[in-house]
Tab-separated table of C-alpha atoms in Angstrom:
chain	number	residue	atom	x	y	z
A	1	MET	CA	-100.856	-57.618	142.178
A	2	ASN	CA	-97.771	-59.525	141.028
A	3	ASP	CA	-99.779	-62.699	140.555
A	4	GLU	CA	-102.120	-60.734	138.281
A	5	LEU	CA	-99.093	-59.554	136.297
A	6	GLY	CA	-98.072	-63.167	135.750
A	7	MET	CA	-94.566	-62.636	137.128
A	8	ARG	CA	-92.435	-65.710	136.553
A	9	ASN	CA	-89.219	-65.213	138.502
A	10	GLU	CA	-88.601	-67.319	141.586
A	11	GLU	CA	-88.760	-65.599	144.952
A	12	TRP	CA	-85.492	-64.273	146.279
A	13	GLU	CA	-84.349	-62.801	149.563
A	14	ILE	CA	-82.878	-59.395	150.181
A	15	GLY	CA	-82.449	-57.580	153.458
A	16	GLY	CA	-84.379	-60.280	155.281
A	17	LYS	CA	-87.427	-60.045	152.984
A	18	ARG	CA	-88.644	-62.577	150.433
A	19	LEU	CA	-89.730	-60.883	147.220
A	20	SER	CA	-90.820	-61.943	143.765
A	21	SER	CA	-89.749	-58.796	141.885
A	22	ARG	CA	-86.126	-58.016	141.114
A	23	LEU	CA	-86.905	-54.532	139.836
A	24	LEU	CA	-86.336	-51.757	142.356
A	25	ILE	CA	-87.601	-48.363	141.286
A	26	GLY	CA	-87.367	-44.769	142.383
A	27	SER	CA	-90.318	-42.542	143.150
A	28	ALA	CA	-88.985	-39.260	141.708
A	29	LEU	CA	-89.412	-37.323	138.458
A	30	TYR	CA	-92.824	-38.697	137.414
A	31	PRO	CA	-95.275	-36.386	135.645
A	32	SER	CA	-97.734	-36.777	138.522
A	33	PRO	CA	-98.229	-38.740	141.761
A	34	ALA	CA	-100.956	-40.786	140.066
A	35	ASN	CA	-98.564	-41.656	137.254
A	36	MET	CA	-95.914	-42.702	139.778
A	37	GLU	CA	-98.390	-44.924	141.591
A	38	GLU	CA	-99.519	-46.612	138.383
A	39	ALA	CA	-95.941	-47.110	137.188
A	40	ILE	CA	-94.902	-48.726	140.461
A	41	LYS	CA	-97.849	-51.109	140.261
A	42	ILE	CA	-97.290	-52.086	136.634
A	43	ALA	CA	-93.566	-52.548	137.277
A	44	GLY	CA	-94.494	-55.104	139.924
A	45	ALA	CA	-91.876	-53.400	142.070
A	46	GLN	CA	-91.783	-54.413	145.698
A	47	ILE	CA	-89.050	-51.990	146.724
A	48	VAL	CA	-89.329	-48.275	146.058
A	49	THR	CA	-86.746	-45.655	146.944
A	50	VAL	CA	-87.664	-42.510	148.850
A	51	SER	CA	-85.800	-39.616	150.392
A	52	LEU	CA	-85.868	-36.817	152.975
A	53	ARG	CA	-85.764	-33.104	152.329
A	54	ARG	CA	-86.255	-29.918	154.308
A	55	GLN	CA	-89.834	-29.341	155.340
A	56	ALA	CA	-91.383	-25.872	155.392
A	57	ALA	CA	-92.953	-24.641	158.617
A	58	GLY	CA	-96.692	-25.001	158.903
A	59	GLU	CA	-96.842	-28.124	156.766
A	60	GLY	CA	-98.126	-31.295	158.366
A	61	GLY	CA	-95.749	-34.215	158.440
A	62	GLY	CA	-96.732	-37.444	156.675
A	63	ASN	CA	-97.426	-35.647	153.433
A	64	ALA	CA	-99.535	-36.821	150.528
A	65	PHE	CA	-96.582	-38.456	148.782
A	66	TRP	CA	-95.772	-40.632	151.756
A	67	GLU	CA	-99.415	-41.604	152.123
A	68	ILE	CA	-99.450	-42.888	148.521
A	69	ILE	CA	-96.306	-44.944	149.049
A	70	ARG	CA	-97.612	-46.375	152.298
A	71	SER	CA	-100.898	-47.320	150.679
A	72	LEU	CA	-99.005	-49.507	148.173
A	73	GLY	CA	-97.887	-51.820	150.977
A	74	ILE	CA	-94.396	-52.344	149.548
A	75	GLU	CA	-90.930	-52.013	151.024
A	76	VAL	CA	-89.392	-48.552	151.136
A	77	LEU	CA	-85.697	-47.970	150.688
A	78	PRO	CA	-84.794	-44.476	151.939
A	79	ASN	CA	-81.690	-42.927	150.447
A	80	THR	CA	-79.071	-40.528	151.739
A	81	ALA	CA	-78.991	-38.597	148.464
A	82	GLY	CA	-77.265	-35.242	148.734
A	83	SER	CA	-74.792	-36.372	151.392
A	84	HIS	CA	-71.183	-35.413	150.782
A	85	SER	CA	-69.612	-36.944	153.879
A	86	SER	CA	-70.036	-40.034	156.000
A	87	LYS	CA	-71.317	-37.854	158.842
A	88	GLU	CA	-74.080	-36.331	156.710
A	89	ALA	CA	-75.043	-39.755	155.382
A	90	ILE	CA	-75.154	-41.307	158.851
A	91	THR	CA	-77.328	-38.518	160.247
A	92	THR	CA	-79.665	-38.738	157.250
A	93	ALA	CA	-79.891	-42.522	157.675
A	94	GLN	CA	-80.772	-42.158	161.338
A	95	MET	CA	-83.452	-39.602	160.487
A	96	ALA	CA	-84.819	-41.841	157.732
A	97	ARG	CA	-85.039	-44.820	160.050
A	98	GLU	CA	-87.246	-42.830	162.389
A	99	VAL	CA	-89.489	-41.326	159.704
A	100	PHE	CA	-89.887	-44.373	157.461
A	101	GLY	CA	-89.747	-47.040	160.160
A	102	THR	CA	-87.195	-49.225	158.379
A	103	ASN	CA	-83.573	-50.127	159.008
A	104	TRP	CA	-82.924	-50.306	155.262
A	105	ILE	CA	-80.834	-47.484	153.840
A	106	LYS	CA	-79.581	-46.786	150.348
A	107	LEU	CA	-76.228	-45.290	151.218
A	108	GLU	CA	-75.187	-42.548	148.821
A	109	VAL	CA	-72.193	-40.363	149.566
A	110	ILE	CA	-71.390	-38.221	146.583
A	111	GLY	CA	-67.739	-37.460	145.874
A	112	ASP	CA	-68.050	-35.352	142.770
A	113	GLN	CA	-70.817	-32.961	141.910
A	114	TYR	CA	-70.231	-33.143	138.153
A	115	ASN	CA	-70.798	-36.850	137.598
A	116	LEU	CA	-72.343	-37.676	140.986
A	117	GLN	CA	-69.734	-40.356	141.434
A	118	PRO	CA	-69.867	-41.927	144.879
A	119	ASP	CA	-67.031	-41.216	147.301
A	120	PRO	CA	-65.663	-44.704	148.024
A	121	PHE	CA	-63.754	-43.736	151.149
A	122	GLU	CA	-66.668	-42.006	152.864
A	123	THR	CA	-69.101	-44.681	151.666
A	124	VAL	CA	-67.077	-47.491	153.255
A	125	LYS	CA	-66.645	-45.450	156.444
A	126	ALA	CA	-70.379	-44.737	156.711
A	127	ALA	CA	-71.326	-48.328	155.848
A	128	GLU	CA	-69.197	-49.713	158.662
A	129	ILE	CA	-70.792	-47.408	161.245
A	130	LEU	CA	-74.347	-47.898	159.993
A	131	ILE	CA	-74.033	-51.690	160.024
A	132	LYS	CA	-72.861	-51.512	163.647
A	133	GLU	CA	-75.970	-49.431	164.363
A	134	GLY	CA	-78.205	-52.162	162.966
A	135	PHE	CA	-78.875	-50.822	159.477
A	136	GLU	CA	-79.233	-53.004	156.397
A	137	VAL	CA	-77.001	-51.011	154.092
A	138	PHE	CA	-77.553	-50.876	150.330
A	139	PRO	CA	-74.401	-48.996	149.282
A	140	TYR	CA	-74.342	-47.175	145.958
A	141	THR	CA	-70.836	-47.502	144.575
A	142	THR	CA	-68.879	-47.550	141.338
A	143	ASP	CA	-68.016	-50.740	139.469
A	144	ASP	CA	-64.630	-50.871	141.228
A	145	LEU	CA	-63.911	-54.381	142.493
A	146	VAL	CA	-61.676	-53.238	145.337
A	147	VAL	CA	-64.300	-50.849	146.692
A	148	ALA	CA	-66.817	-53.687	146.573
A	149	LYS	CA	-64.319	-55.813	148.478
A	150	ARG	CA	-63.939	-53.148	151.165
A	151	LEU	CA	-67.711	-52.834	151.489
A	152	ALA	CA	-68.012	-56.589	151.906
A	153	GLU	CA	-65.252	-56.537	154.522
A	154	VAL	CA	-67.129	-54.056	156.696
A	155	GLY	CA	-70.225	-56.270	156.558
A	156	CYS	CA	-72.301	-55.197	153.545
A	157	LYS	CA	-74.425	-58.097	152.304
A	158	ILE	CA	-75.765	-56.016	149.439
A	159	ILE	CA	-73.676	-53.971	147.003
A	160	MET	CA	-75.037	-51.673	144.322
A	161	PRO	CA	-72.464	-50.778	141.650
A	162	TRP	CA	-73.455	-48.187	139.101
A	163	GLY	CA	-74.103	-49.058	135.490
A	164	SER	CA	-73.085	-45.536	134.552
A	165	MET	CA	-73.666	-42.024	135.884
A	166	ILE	CA	-76.926	-41.318	137.726
A	167	GLY	CA	-79.620	-40.195	135.329
A	168	SER	CA	-77.394	-40.604	132.254
A	169	GLY	CA	-79.288	-43.499	130.669
A	170	LYS	CA	-76.020	-44.719	129.151
A	171	GLY	CA	-76.433	-48.282	130.344
A	172	LEU	CA	-73.607	-50.519	131.515
A	173	MET	CA	-70.323	-48.706	130.827
A	174	ASN	CA	-68.131	-51.545	132.044
A	175	PRO	CA	-69.885	-54.894	131.901
A	176	ASP	CA	-66.554	-56.654	132.464
A	177	ASN	CA	-66.101	-54.818	135.766
A	178	LEU	CA	-69.629	-55.708	136.824
A	179	LEU	CA	-69.014	-59.327	135.916
A	180	ALA	CA	-65.789	-59.373	137.930
A	181	ILE	CA	-67.698	-58.203	141.002
A	182	ARG	CA	-70.352	-60.846	140.399
A	183	LYS	CA	-67.757	-63.606	140.108
A	184	GLN	CA	-65.823	-62.401	143.142
A	185	PHE	CA	-68.915	-62.226	145.358
A	186	PRO	CA	-71.289	-65.039	144.415
A	187	ASP	CA	-73.008	-64.928	147.806
A	188	LEU	CA	-73.692	-61.190	148.059
A	189	GLN	CA	-76.819	-59.563	146.710
A	190	LEU	CA	-75.726	-57.376	143.808
A	191	ILE	CA	-77.926	-54.701	142.303
A	192	VAL	CA	-77.008	-52.515	139.348
A	193	ASP	CA	-77.995	-49.030	140.454
A	194	ALA	CA	-77.920	-45.951	138.239
A	195	GLY	CA	-77.317	-45.314	134.573
A	196	ILE	CA	-79.887	-47.683	133.133
A	197	GLY	CA	-81.734	-46.024	130.274
A	198	LYS	CA	-83.695	-48.677	128.447
A	199	PRO	CA	-85.078	-52.144	129.083
A	200	SER	CA	-82.251	-53.928	127.267
A	201	HIS	CA	-79.773	-52.428	129.765
A	202	ALA	CA	-81.716	-54.045	132.589
A	203	THR	CA	-81.798	-57.352	130.755
A	204	GLN	CA	-78.031	-57.167	130.240
A	205	ALA	CA	-77.460	-56.555	133.958
A	206	MET	CA	-79.638	-59.521	134.867
A	207	GLU	CA	-77.935	-61.755	132.296
A	208	LEU	CA	-74.637	-60.965	134.038
A	209	GLY	CA	-76.095	-62.647	137.101
A	210	TYR	CA	-77.001	-59.546	139.029
A	211	ASP	CA	-79.757	-60.076	141.544
A	212	GLY	CA	-81.700	-56.978	140.590
A	213	VAL	CA	-81.642	-53.527	139.075
A	214	LEU	CA	-82.544	-50.191	140.583
A	215	LEU	CA	-83.635	-47.373	138.299
A	216	ASN	CA	-85.760	-44.264	138.272
A	217	SER	CA	-85.175	-41.860	135.384
A	218	ALA	CA	-85.529	-44.513	132.691
A	219	ILE	CA	-89.145	-45.048	133.687
A	220	ALA	CA	-90.123	-41.638	135.027
A	221	LEU	CA	-88.674	-39.711	132.070
A	222	ALA	CA	-90.069	-42.000	129.375
A	223	GLN	CA	-92.764	-40.544	127.182
A	224	ASP	CA	-95.136	-43.080	128.701
A	225	PRO	CA	-93.795	-44.030	132.139
A	226	VAL	CA	-96.478	-46.627	132.820
A	227	LYS	CA	-95.796	-48.484	129.577
A	228	MET	CA	-92.059	-48.243	130.225
A	229	ALA	CA	-92.557	-49.672	133.711
A	230	ASP	CA	-94.272	-52.637	132.090
A	231	ALA	CA	-91.360	-52.992	129.657
A	232	PHE	CA	-88.810	-52.964	132.473
A	233	ARG	CA	-90.728	-55.595	134.413
A	234	LEU	CA	-90.557	-57.884	131.401
A	235	ALA	CA	-86.930	-57.005	130.692
A	236	VAL	CA	-85.815	-57.869	134.212
A	237	GLU	CA	-87.762	-61.119	134.158
A	238	ALA	CA	-86.318	-62.041	130.783
A	239	GLY	CA	-82.777	-61.282	131.885
A	240	ARG	CA	-83.128	-63.348	135.026
A	241	LEU	CA	-84.642	-66.292	133.170
A	242	GLY	CA	-81.847	-66.044	130.625
A	243	TYR	CA	-79.221	-66.109	133.356
A	244	GLU	CA	-80.835	-69.088	135.050
A	245	ALA	CA	-81.126	-70.903	131.739
A	246	GLY	CA	-77.375	-70.549	131.143
A	247	VAL	CA	-76.202	-68.472	128.218
A	248	MET	CA	-74.252	-70.292	125.479
A	249	GLN	CA	-70.498	-69.847	125.204
A	250	GLU	CA	-69.407	-67.247	122.692
A	251	ARG	CA	-67.356	-68.610	119.784
A	252	GLU	CA	-64.703	-66.950	117.675
A	253	PHE	CA	-65.907	-68.595	114.476
A	254	ALA	CA	-69.124	-69.253	112.619
A	255	SER	CA	-70.952	-72.477	113.281
A	256	PRO	CA	-74.042	-73.422	111.273
A	257	SER	CA	-77.167	-74.254	113.194
A	258	THR	CA	-78.772	-76.166	110.307
A	259	PRO	CA	-77.440	-79.765	110.029
A	260	THR	CA	-74.640	-80.121	107.482
A	261	VAL	CA	-75.355	-83.816	106.855
A	262	GLY	CA	-77.421	-84.118	103.710
A	263	THR	CA	-76.682	-80.590	102.563
A	264	PRO	CA	-78.028	-80.367	98.977
A	265	PHE	CA	-75.616	-79.749	96.090
A	266	TRP	CA	-72.697	-80.639	98.407
A	267	HIS	CA	-69.533	-80.984	96.256
A	268	GLN	CA	-71.795	-81.365	93.240
A	269	PHE	CA	-69.521	-79.252	91.074
A	270	ASP	CA	-66.115	-80.361	92.434
B	1	MET	CA	-84.803	-14.628	172.402
B	2	ILE	CA	-82.052	-16.646	170.727
B	3	GLU	CA	-81.046	-16.964	167.101
B	4	VAL	CA	-81.222	-20.373	165.432
B	5	ILE	CA	-80.800	-21.564	161.865
B	6	VAL	CA	-83.746	-23.684	160.761
B	7	ASN	CA	-83.348	-25.521	157.462
B	8	GLY	CA	-80.750	-22.972	156.425
B	9	THR	CA	-82.699	-19.854	157.398
B	10	ARG	CA	-81.814	-17.728	160.419
B	11	THR	CA	-84.712	-17.004	162.784
B	12	THR	CA	-85.410	-16.306	166.446
B	13	ILE	CA	-87.159	-18.361	169.129
B	14	PRO	CA	-87.571	-17.851	172.872
B	15	ASN	CA	-84.646	-18.877	175.057
B	16	GLY	CA	-84.836	-22.053	177.152
B	17	LEU	CA	-86.835	-24.279	174.786
B	18	ASN	CA	-86.243	-27.947	174.238
B	19	ILE	CA	-86.577	-29.496	170.763
B	20	LYS	CA	-90.246	-30.357	171.229
B	21	GLU	CA	-91.068	-26.814	172.323
B	22	ALA	CA	-88.906	-25.287	169.613
B	23	ILE	CA	-90.692	-27.296	166.902
B	24	GLN	CA	-94.029	-25.998	168.178
B	25	ALA	CA	-92.697	-22.434	168.386
B	26	LEU	CA	-91.493	-22.715	164.790
B	27	ASP	CA	-94.996	-23.822	163.690
B	28	TYR	CA	-94.084	-27.362	162.640
B	29	LYS	CA	-97.186	-29.464	163.010
B	30	GLY	CA	-98.047	-33.114	163.133
B	31	LYS	CA	-95.586	-35.977	162.846
B	32	GLY	CA	-93.705	-37.556	159.991
B	33	PHE	CA	-90.564	-35.466	160.141
B	34	ALA	CA	-87.183	-35.965	161.764
B	35	VAL	CA	-84.838	-33.486	163.425
B	36	ALA	CA	-81.092	-33.023	163.521
B	37	ARG	CA	-79.370	-30.483	165.763
B	38	ASN	CA	-75.972	-29.216	164.674
B	39	GLY	CA	-75.654	-32.148	162.278
B	40	THR	CA	-76.552	-34.802	164.838
B	41	PHE	CA	-79.801	-36.768	164.786
B	42	VAL	CA	-82.217	-36.086	167.640
B	43	ALA	CA	-84.588	-38.997	168.243
B	44	VAL	CA	-88.191	-38.217	169.162
B	45	ALA	CA	-87.614	-39.883	172.526
B	46	THR	CA	-84.965	-37.300	173.392
B	47	TYR	CA	-86.759	-34.135	172.191
B	48	GLU	CA	-87.714	-33.011	175.685
B	49	LYS	CA	-84.269	-33.381	177.189
B	50	THR	CA	-82.437	-31.741	174.275
B	51	MET	CA	-82.204	-27.987	174.751
B	52	VAL	CA	-81.876	-25.564	171.857
B	53	ARG	CA	-78.977	-23.122	172.263
B	54	ASP	CA	-78.136	-19.811	170.658
B	55	ASN	CA	-76.794	-20.262	167.096
B	56	ASP	CA	-77.889	-23.898	166.922
B	57	SER	CA	-78.608	-25.243	163.470
B	58	LEU	CA	-81.734	-27.388	163.111
B	59	GLU	CA	-82.613	-29.561	160.148
B	60	ILE	CA	-86.260	-30.636	159.991
B	61	LEU	CA	-86.773	-33.196	157.225
B	62	ALA	CA	-89.857	-34.912	155.798
B	63	PRO	CA	-90.478	-37.649	153.201
B	64	VAL	CA	-90.091	-36.792	149.525
B	65	GLN	CA	-89.683	-38.677	146.278
B	66	GLY	CA	-86.261	-40.216	145.787
B	67	GLY	CA	-84.262	-42.217	143.321
């Protein structure tokens, strides 16, 4: 599929897998399952996030949603959304590993219900235990450098700082903080997760040197999610290419791009 | 009979059931879900040796969309 889309970014490795897409997308909030499926395909996404929720009695396991995701043949990244403690997150991760058959886990431990800000203390605690249990942890965190440092110290090879609040669409609130994390950890896989609202936000994250972006609402809540998925695919590719190409240094003064030698009328009236 | 809390709702099941038997008694069918007992994960391999006690809390979770 990604060859048909003409994707141009070099392959990269995350969690032991080699992938061509750097756009990770969520599977929630789409107008319909068919729309979700089409959006995932057009996005060229090779990692999709999923979750676990209470099942009603009488329902068969392996529901229709999971069948669609499985049929896409892409990597699933289960989350621990809704967890408010390391214990809840660890139990959810263990349950997800059994149901989804993957040791990947998007670790989310929420510390505040108003802005869904991750709890750094419980996140680090859970990450350390899960890594010892053989999980590949994708921790959702803030753009705090010290928290990222603690996550790296307990063995996280991937860190996912937020751009801004989950579902806010506000983009990158603190690009300088994100850049500081990038510069401090050149060898870790860094993904901007949460807060991205439009394609230019994704491009900005990639231009900062981030390895990927993870988003859901920006595509699923667009007026045309499939078209927006296409836009995000291009935005992520463009941002990555721009980063690899090396962005010019900003200057504090104007500098003409047209040659000044041979400028007509130069000093003609002095 | 004993009282258990299943996905947040109090109900009754016969006494002396293990997790596998309790799931059947509660009318959960097929596969594709995972179980936690009193906040601790119960692997499929240990269903038959994990007994359900009075006032136990069971979480039975299945795949859904996620962000």
